[in-house]
Short mmCIF file of C-alpha atoms in Angstrom, two decimals:
data_model
loop_
_atom_site.label_atom_id
_atom_site.label_comp_id
_atom_site.label_asym_id
_atom_site.label_seq_id
_atom_site.Cartn_x
_atom_site.Cartn_y
_atom_site.Cartn_z
CA MET A 1 -68.66 -85.04 -27.99
CA ASN A 2 -66.02 -85.86 -26.16
CA PHE A 3 -63.79 -82.81 -24.07
CA HIS A 4 -61.28 -85.04 -22.89
CA LEU A 5 -58.40 -82.89 -24.10
CA LEU A 6 -59.67 -79.79 -23.17
CA ASP A 7 -60.06 -81.93 -19.20
CA GLN A 8 -56.53 -82.44 -19.46
CA TYR A 9 -55.34 -78.95 -20.36
CA LEU A 10 -57.59 -76.93 -18.12
CA ASP A 11 -56.18 -79.47 -15.60
CA SER A 12 -53.00 -78.61 -16.72
CA LEU A 13 -52.82 -74.85 -15.48
CA ASN A 14 -52.24 -74.77 -12.12
CA GLU A 15 -49.12 -77.02 -12.95
CA GLU A 16 -47.85 -74.93 -15.93
CA TYR A 17 -49.06 -71.20 -14.67
CA GLY A 18 -49.81 -71.47 -11.21
CA ILE A 19 -53.71 -70.55 -11.77
CA PRO A 20 -55.68 -71.11 -8.45
CA GLY A 21 -58.81 -71.42 -9.63
CA LEU A 22 -61.08 -71.50 -12.69
CA ASP A 23 -64.18 -72.31 -14.08
CA VAL A 24 -65.70 -73.11 -17.35
CA ILE A 25 -69.04 -73.52 -19.16
CA VAL A 26 -69.80 -74.66 -22.15
CA THR A 27 -73.61 -74.65 -23.89
CA ARG A 28 -75.02 -75.66 -27.15
CA GLU A 29 -78.98 -74.54 -28.29
CA HIS A 30 -80.12 -74.71 -24.64
CA GLU A 31 -78.08 -77.25 -22.74
CA THR A 32 -75.00 -77.21 -20.50
CA VAL A 33 -72.37 -79.28 -22.49
CA TYR A 34 -69.51 -78.78 -20.39
CA ARG A 35 -69.05 -77.70 -17.30
CA HIS A 36 -65.17 -78.38 -15.48
CA SER A 37 -64.08 -76.57 -12.19
CA VAL A 38 -60.53 -76.51 -11.57
CA GLY A 39 -58.55 -75.76 -8.08
CA PHE A 40 -59.83 -73.21 -5.22
CA SER A 41 -61.58 -70.30 -4.62
CA ASP A 42 -59.81 -69.41 -0.89
CA ALA A 43 -56.34 -68.53 -0.52
CA ALA A 44 -56.31 -71.34 2.25
CA GLY A 45 -57.17 -73.89 -0.79
CA THR A 46 -60.20 -75.08 1.17
CA ARG A 47 -62.84 -74.14 -0.53
CA PRO A 48 -62.90 -75.91 -4.09
CA VAL A 49 -64.25 -73.75 -7.04
CA GLY A 50 -67.53 -74.30 -6.98
CA PRO A 51 -71.31 -72.36 -8.83
CA LYS A 52 -71.97 -69.94 -6.26
CA ASP A 53 -68.44 -68.32 -6.26
CA PHE A 54 -68.36 -64.84 -6.95
CA TYR A 55 -65.99 -62.65 -9.63
CA LEU A 56 -65.50 -59.12 -10.65
CA LEU A 57 -66.01 -59.43 -14.67
CA TYR A 58 -64.43 -56.16 -15.47
CA SER A 59 -64.82 -56.05 -19.39
CA CYS A 60 -66.87 -58.76 -19.58
CA SER A 61 -69.72 -56.11 -18.57
CA LYS A 62 -69.34 -55.29 -21.88
CA LEU A 63 -70.85 -57.42 -23.78
CA VAL A 64 -74.00 -56.74 -21.27
CA THR A 65 -73.82 -53.34 -21.86
CA MET A 66 -73.80 -53.71 -25.53
CA THR A 67 -76.67 -55.90 -25.53
CA ALA A 68 -78.61 -53.16 -23.66
CA MET A 69 -78.06 -50.63 -26.49
CA MET A 70 -78.64 -52.93 -28.71
CA GLN A 71 -82.02 -53.26 -27.45
CA LEU A 72 -82.49 -49.46 -27.64
CA ILE A 73 -81.50 -49.66 -31.14
CA GLU A 74 -83.80 -52.56 -31.94
CA GLN A 75 -87.16 -50.59 -30.29
CA GLY A 76 -86.43 -47.25 -32.77
CA ARG A 77 -85.52 -45.45 -29.96
CA ALA A 78 -81.61 -44.96 -30.96
CA THR A 79 -79.53 -45.60 -33.86
CA LEU A 80 -76.13 -46.14 -34.50
CA TYR A 81 -75.55 -43.02 -36.28
CA ASP A 82 -76.81 -40.71 -33.52
CA PRO A 83 -74.87 -37.95 -32.08
CA ILE A 84 -73.93 -38.67 -28.45
CA GLY A 85 -74.78 -34.98 -28.28
CA ARG A 86 -78.44 -35.84 -29.32
CA TYR A 87 -78.57 -37.35 -25.39
CA LEU A 88 -75.86 -36.06 -23.62
CA PRO A 89 -75.76 -32.36 -24.30
CA GLU A 90 -72.01 -31.45 -22.84
CA TRP A 91 -70.59 -33.56 -25.86
CA ASN A 92 -72.10 -31.32 -28.64
CA HIS A 93 -69.03 -29.14 -28.66
CA MET A 94 -66.27 -30.92 -28.68
CA THR A 95 -62.25 -30.53 -29.04
CA VAL A 96 -59.47 -32.72 -30.59
CA MET A 97 -55.97 -32.42 -29.73
CA ASP A 98 -53.50 -30.68 -32.17
CA ALA A 99 -50.90 -33.11 -32.13
CA ASP A 100 -50.85 -36.52 -33.84
CA PHE A 101 -51.60 -39.02 -30.82
CA ARG A 102 -49.59 -42.00 -32.76
CA SER A 103 -46.29 -39.57 -31.47
CA LYS A 104 -47.07 -40.11 -27.72
CA PRO A 105 -46.73 -43.00 -25.30
CA TRP A 106 -49.35 -45.62 -26.04
CA ASP A 107 -50.84 -44.43 -22.51
CA PHE A 108 -51.05 -40.86 -23.06
CA SER A 109 -53.98 -38.62 -21.79
CA PRO A 110 -54.28 -35.18 -22.56
CA THR A 111 -55.05 -32.63 -20.35
CA LEU A 112 -57.25 -29.49 -20.19
CA ARG A 113 -54.44 -27.40 -21.72
CA GLU A 114 -53.47 -29.59 -24.30
CA PRO A 115 -53.52 -27.27 -27.60
CA SER A 116 -56.75 -28.29 -29.33
CA HIS A 117 -59.43 -27.44 -31.59
CA TYR A 118 -62.90 -28.14 -32.41
CA ALA A 119 -64.18 -31.20 -34.13
CA GLN A 120 -65.09 -31.41 -37.39
CA LYS A 121 -67.06 -34.22 -36.67
CA GLN A 122 -69.86 -35.58 -34.04
CA VAL A 123 -68.84 -38.51 -31.71
CA ARG A 124 -71.47 -41.13 -32.73
CA ILE A 125 -73.38 -43.99 -30.84
CA LEU A 126 -70.98 -46.30 -32.87
CA ASP A 127 -67.54 -44.44 -32.79
CA CYS A 128 -68.87 -45.05 -28.86
CA MET A 129 -69.56 -48.68 -29.15
CA SER A 130 -66.63 -49.52 -31.36
CA MET A 131 -63.54 -47.42 -29.68
CA MET A 132 -63.55 -44.77 -32.80
CA ALA A 133 -64.55 -41.86 -30.55
CA GLY A 134 -61.13 -40.61 -29.82
CA LEU A 135 -61.38 -41.44 -25.78
CA THR A 136 -59.03 -42.73 -23.48
CA TYR A 137 -59.07 -45.22 -20.54
CA ASP A 138 -57.78 -42.75 -17.94
CA LEU A 139 -59.91 -43.16 -14.86
CA TYR A 140 -57.99 -39.90 -13.35
CA SER A 141 -58.35 -37.43 -16.15
CA GLU A 142 -58.78 -33.83 -14.74
CA GLY A 143 -62.36 -34.18 -16.22
CA ILE A 144 -63.22 -36.92 -14.16
CA GLN A 145 -61.05 -36.00 -11.01
CA GLU A 146 -62.96 -32.89 -10.81
CA VAL A 147 -66.11 -34.28 -10.48
CA LEU A 148 -65.06 -36.21 -8.30
CA ARG A 149 -63.71 -33.56 -5.60
CA LYS A 150 -67.10 -31.58 -5.98
CA ASN A 151 -69.19 -35.15 -5.25
CA PRO A 152 -67.45 -37.84 -4.12
CA GLU A 153 -70.50 -39.76 -4.60
CA ALA A 154 -71.52 -38.32 -8.55
CA THR A 155 -73.58 -40.39 -10.79
CA THR A 156 -72.64 -42.01 -13.94
CA ARG A 157 -74.33 -39.11 -15.99
CA GLU A 158 -72.31 -36.55 -13.69
CA VAL A 159 -68.65 -38.80 -14.70
CA VAL A 160 -69.50 -39.05 -18.23
CA ALA A 161 -70.22 -35.57 -18.54
CA GLY A 162 -66.19 -34.89 -16.88
CA ILE A 163 -65.36 -37.03 -19.64
CA ALA A 164 -66.78 -34.98 -21.99
CA ARG A 165 -64.50 -31.99 -20.93
CA MET A 166 -61.54 -33.52 -22.28
CA PRO A 167 -60.19 -32.98 -25.71
CA LEU A 168 -60.15 -35.99 -27.84
CA LEU A 169 -56.87 -38.05 -28.96
CA TYR A 170 -58.45 -38.21 -32.61
CA GLU A 171 -61.49 -36.84 -35.27
CA PRO A 172 -63.98 -39.17 -33.89
CA GLY A 173 -64.14 -42.32 -36.38
CA THR A 174 -60.85 -41.83 -37.80
CA HIS A 175 -59.04 -44.19 -35.40
CA TRP A 176 -59.27 -46.91 -32.58
CA ARG A 177 -58.27 -46.35 -29.56
CA TYR A 178 -59.70 -48.30 -26.11
CA SER A 179 -61.38 -46.51 -24.17
CA LEU A 180 -64.05 -45.57 -21.73
CA GLY A 181 -66.74 -45.85 -25.01
CA HIS A 182 -68.79 -47.87 -22.93
CA ASP A 183 -69.00 -45.86 -19.84
CA VAL A 184 -70.95 -43.02 -22.60
CA ILE A 185 -73.35 -45.49 -23.64
CA ALA A 186 -74.13 -46.13 -19.91
CA ALA A 187 -75.18 -42.72 -19.64
CA VAL A 188 -76.89 -43.05 -23.54
CA ILE A 189 -78.94 -45.81 -21.93
CA GLU A 190 -80.05 -44.10 -18.94
CA VAL A 191 -81.31 -40.93 -20.71
CA ILE A 192 -83.18 -42.46 -23.25
CA SER A 193 -84.83 -45.19 -20.88
CA GLY A 194 -85.13 -43.21 -18.31
CA GLU A 195 -83.77 -45.94 -15.89
CA ARG A 196 -80.97 -46.26 -14.06
CA PHE A 197 -78.02 -48.07 -15.89
CA SER A 198 -78.15 -50.94 -13.67
CA ASP A 199 -81.82 -50.89 -13.13
CA TYR A 200 -82.04 -50.86 -16.58
CA LEU A 201 -79.87 -54.27 -16.89
CA GLN A 202 -81.78 -55.73 -14.25
CA ASN A 203 -85.34 -54.93 -15.91
CA HIS A 204 -84.69 -55.80 -19.37
CA LEU A 205 -81.93 -58.61 -19.54
CA PHE A 206 -81.56 -59.79 -15.84
CA ASP A 207 -85.06 -60.45 -14.60
CA PRO A 208 -86.17 -61.79 -18.00
CA LEU A 209 -83.34 -64.23 -18.34
CA GLY A 210 -83.95 -65.72 -14.32
CA ILE A 211 -80.27 -63.67 -13.02
CA THR A 212 -80.04 -63.52 -10.16
CA ASP A 213 -76.40 -63.43 -9.52
CA LEU A 214 -75.25 -60.51 -11.63
CA THR A 215 -74.98 -57.30 -10.42
CA CYS A 216 -73.34 -53.67 -10.45
CA HIS A 217 -73.27 -53.85 -6.80
CA PRO A 218 -72.78 -56.96 -4.63
CA THR A 219 -74.29 -57.05 -1.54
CA ASP A 220 -72.18 -58.20 1.87
CA GLU A 221 -73.72 -61.86 0.99
CA GLN A 222 -72.48 -61.73 -2.36
CA TRP A 223 -69.38 -60.29 -1.50
CA SER A 224 -68.76 -63.24 1.23
CA ARG A 225 -68.40 -65.67 -2.24
CA LEU A 226 -66.30 -63.44 -3.87
CA SER A 227 -63.45 -65.64 -5.28
CA ALA A 228 -59.88 -64.91 -4.12
CA VAL A 229 -58.38 -62.22 -6.91
CA TYR A 230 -54.19 -62.47 -7.56
CA GLU A 231 -51.64 -60.54 -9.57
CA PHE A 232 -49.69 -62.02 -11.68
CA GLN A 233 -45.71 -60.91 -10.59
CA PRO A 234 -43.50 -60.99 -13.68
CA ASP A 235 -40.59 -61.09 -11.91
CA THR A 236 -40.88 -64.16 -9.70
CA LYS A 237 -43.76 -65.93 -12.05
CA LYS A 238 -45.93 -66.03 -8.97
CA MET A 239 -49.85 -65.47 -8.29
CA LYS A 240 -50.02 -62.83 -5.50
CA LEU A 241 -52.87 -62.66 -3.36
CA ILE A 242 -54.60 -59.35 -3.48
CA ASP A 243 -55.92 -58.67 0.01
CA HIS A 244 -58.42 -56.13 -0.66
CA PRO A 245 -59.81 -56.51 -4.23
CA LYS A 246 -62.06 -53.78 -5.02
CA ASN A 247 -63.63 -52.80 -8.58
CA ARG A 248 -61.41 -49.76 -9.39
CA TYR A 249 -63.40 -48.76 -12.87
CA MET A 250 -66.39 -47.93 -10.04
CA LEU A 251 -65.40 -44.06 -9.07
CA THR A 252 -68.05 -43.49 -6.76
CA PRO A 253 -70.80 -46.00 -5.26
CA ASN A 254 -73.14 -43.93 -7.86
CA TYR A 255 -70.81 -44.80 -10.87
CA GLU A 256 -71.92 -47.44 -13.02
CA SER A 257 -69.22 -48.25 -15.77
CA GLY A 258 -70.77 -49.52 -18.53
CA GLY A 259 -67.32 -50.89 -19.23
CA ALA A 260 -66.69 -52.64 -16.30
CA CYS A 261 -68.93 -52.63 -13.28
CA LEU A 262 -70.41 -56.17 -13.62
CA ALA A 263 -69.82 -58.97 -10.42
CA GLY A 264 -71.57 -62.36 -10.38
CA THR A 265 -71.28 -65.95 -11.40
CA ALA A 266 -70.53 -67.94 -13.72
CA ASP A 267 -73.84 -68.97 -14.09
CA SER A 268 -75.19 -66.01 -14.09
CA TYR A 269 -73.05 -64.60 -16.74
CA ILE A 270 -73.46 -67.72 -19.06
CA LYS A 271 -76.90 -66.83 -19.42
CA VAL A 272 -76.92 -63.94 -21.44
CA VAL A 273 -74.20 -65.41 -23.57
CA GLU A 274 -76.57 -68.57 -23.79
CA ALA A 275 -79.41 -66.01 -25.13
CA LEU A 276 -77.37 -64.62 -27.86
CA ALA A 277 -76.14 -67.87 -29.18
CA ASN A 278 -79.29 -68.73 -29.64
CA GLY A 279 -81.10 -65.82 -31.58
CA GLY A 280 -81.57 -64.08 -28.29
CA VAL A 281 -83.60 -66.06 -26.56
CA GLY A 282 -82.74 -67.42 -23.18
CA ARG A 283 -83.32 -71.10 -21.70
CA ASN A 284 -86.64 -70.39 -20.14
CA GLY A 285 -88.02 -68.76 -23.40
CA ALA A 286 -87.30 -64.68 -22.64
CA ARG A 287 -86.24 -63.28 -25.71
CA ILE A 288 -83.78 -60.19 -25.12
CA LEU A 289 -83.11 -59.44 -28.57
CA LYS A 290 -84.16 -60.22 -32.00
CA GLU A 291 -82.13 -62.87 -34.03
CA GLU A 292 -81.31 -60.08 -36.72
CA SER A 293 -80.18 -57.64 -33.69
CA VAL A 294 -77.98 -60.34 -32.48
CA MET A 295 -76.55 -60.66 -36.14
CA MET A 296 -75.49 -57.25 -35.96
CA PHE A 297 -72.85 -58.19 -33.60
CA THR A 298 -71.34 -60.37 -36.15
CA HIS A 299 -69.72 -57.79 -38.30
CA SER A 300 -66.57 -55.86 -38.18
CA VAL A 301 -67.36 -52.10 -38.03
CA LEU A 302 -63.12 -51.62 -38.86
CA SER A 303 -60.91 -51.92 -41.87
CA GLY A 304 -58.11 -50.96 -43.22
CA ASN A 305 -55.53 -48.42 -40.96
CA LEU A 306 -58.43 -48.84 -38.32
CA LEU A 307 -57.86 -52.14 -38.34
CA SER A 308 -54.40 -52.58 -38.13
CA GLU A 309 -54.62 -50.06 -34.91
CA PHE A 310 -57.13 -52.82 -33.21
CA ARG A 311 -55.57 -56.07 -34.20
CA THR A 312 -52.02 -57.48 -31.75
CA GLU A 313 -50.17 -60.73 -31.59
CA ARG A 314 -53.80 -62.15 -30.06
CA PHE A 315 -56.13 -61.03 -32.26
CA LEU A 316 -55.13 -61.42 -35.50
CA GLU A 317 -57.77 -63.52 -36.39
CA TYR A 318 -60.09 -60.82 -35.34
CA ALA A 319 -61.63 -57.63 -35.90
CA TYR A 320 -63.63 -55.37 -33.74
CA GLY A 321 -67.29 -54.95 -34.36
CA LEU A 322 -70.26 -53.32 -32.28
CA GLY A 323 -68.55 -53.12 -28.52
CA VAL A 324 -67.20 -56.86 -28.93
CA ARG A 325 -63.92 -58.28 -30.65
CA VAL A 326 -65.68 -60.12 -33.90
CA LYS A 327 -63.74 -63.14 -35.76
CA THR A 328 -63.14 -62.43 -39.88
CA SER A 329 -60.74 -64.96 -40.53
CA ASP A 330 -61.12 -68.67 -40.79
CA ARG A 331 -57.08 -69.03 -41.31
CA LEU A 332 -56.90 -69.21 -37.62
CA GLY A 333 -58.99 -70.59 -34.53
CA TRP A 334 -61.71 -73.48 -34.87
CA SER A 335 -64.77 -71.08 -34.02
CA PRO A 336 -66.61 -69.77 -37.31
CA VAL A 337 -66.09 -65.99 -38.70
CA GLY A 338 -68.43 -64.48 -36.94
CA GLU A 339 -68.63 -65.49 -33.20
CA PHE A 340 -67.79 -62.45 -31.14
CA GLY A 341 -67.46 -61.24 -27.58
CA TRP A 342 -64.88 -59.81 -25.02
CA ASP A 343 -62.54 -60.73 -21.86
CA GLY A 344 -61.90 -59.01 -18.58
CA ALA A 345 -59.28 -57.70 -16.44
CA ALA A 346 -58.86 -60.89 -14.40
CA GLY A 347 -59.03 -63.38 -17.24
CA GLY A 348 -62.44 -64.01 -17.73
CA TYR A 349 -63.41 -64.71 -21.45
CA ALA A 350 -66.79 -64.72 -23.11
CA LEU A 351 -67.54 -66.22 -26.36
CA VAL A 352 -70.93 -66.14 -28.92
CA ASP A 353 -71.04 -68.04 -31.70
CA PRO A 354 -74.74 -67.19 -33.33
CA PHE A 355 -74.29 -70.02 -36.03
CA GLN A 356 -73.52 -72.95 -34.45
CA HIS A 357 -75.73 -71.80 -31.25
CA ILE A 358 -72.82 -72.12 -28.95
CA GLY A 359 -71.58 -70.18 -25.68
CA ILE A 360 -68.33 -70.05 -23.93
CA PHE A 361 -67.31 -68.67 -20.84
CA TYR A 362 -64.33 -69.49 -19.14
CA VAL A 363 -63.29 -67.15 -15.98
CA GLN A 364 -60.36 -66.86 -13.70
CA HIS A 365 -59.39 -64.21 -11.16
CA ILE A 366 -56.01 -63.30 -12.05
CA HIS A 367 -54.40 -59.53 -12.62
CA ASN A 368 -51.97 -58.75 -15.15
CA PHE A 369 -51.78 -61.98 -16.84
CA GLY A 370 -50.90 -61.90 -20.49
CA GLU A 371 -50.46 -65.60 -20.61
CA GLY A 372 -54.43 -65.56 -20.31
CA TYR A 373 -55.50 -63.84 -22.73
CA ASN A 374 -52.64 -64.44 -25.46
CA VAL A 375 -52.56 -68.53 -24.97
CA ILE A 376 -55.50 -69.70 -22.35
CA HIS A 377 -58.25 -68.04 -23.85
CA PRO A 378 -57.70 -69.35 -27.61
CA ARG A 379 -56.54 -72.75 -26.59
CA VAL A 380 -59.57 -72.91 -25.19
CA ARG A 381 -62.00 -71.44 -27.88
CA ASP A 382 -60.29 -74.49 -29.82
CA LEU A 383 -60.47 -77.49 -27.65
CA VAL A 384 -64.17 -76.49 -27.37
CA TYR A 385 -64.59 -76.38 -30.88
CA LYS A 386 -62.74 -79.93 -31.23
CA GLY A 387 -64.24 -81.74 -28.21
CA LEU A 388 -68.09 -80.84 -29.79
CA ASN A 389 -66.61 -82.16 -33.11
CA ARG A 390 -65.85 -85.67 -31.93
#
């Protein structure tokens, strides 16, 4: 192994893009084979990036939520093809907007008065996991906002009931659109398990793996370790400090977004990635999933037009599977077909390779920075594999 090219690349990112700080961990089998931190975790530039730094992980939460759902499926307590309405009755009578959603702007969200008709198909667990349910990512929809007006401390279950009031964009299972499906899955997990979503994660994922710094509800001490959060300004090409960062996806103190609730350290998050990369077994020997369950993540759900709807310039070698991207082409990139993972709104990036037992976690704290996803993530991925093969 020789990671000097990766070192050089990571060290260049501050000069090239102005990235204030970043951290990268690579594991193989049950060994950390690479760790490299660059820059500072405070705006004053006095605190070098370190293992205690806390990050808002946003959509990197999705990989954890999918792992939790797969535990319940593995145990026979649910199946991919179960209708959501079996667990959340308000989802039994969904409507679909009459207009073709493809004729609308990409960020279009229907209102309660949108002309609509009853759905011909039930929304399934599979549809919510794979972003085929017909939902939007509108946190300000009338259904959600009515719940929040009535109860500013609404629970996950209550907010997800509000989501169900809105017309779907399309018939379930017929199109792909990034959406709040993982949040719905969090509510399903609560109903099946009888535990609050965050408690389920703690009891069945974090405690078994020995994770102490990954949570939906950071303590004051953890907030004190939060790495400075920035937003990229396209007009000036500069990083602007966000003075009072918060997770806007945490709609109430009791709402736990399955798609974006987690915050934590890189050292804690990599333990989930490492376990998945090693057949569901953590470094401490704890098993969180059977190997055959992990391998279910290595297959795409999408095909045909749905695959075209998912793929953008940064996803040409990927499809979308059970709540994660999954590599389906070996023409681009050095990682194998079947590796999977996801990223987050502030630039976090997770990769799970269950074939070579490799896990990668890259983390920065910058919003609105497209180069992070389009250029940096695939470059880091490829340089990791080049380094491992040297």
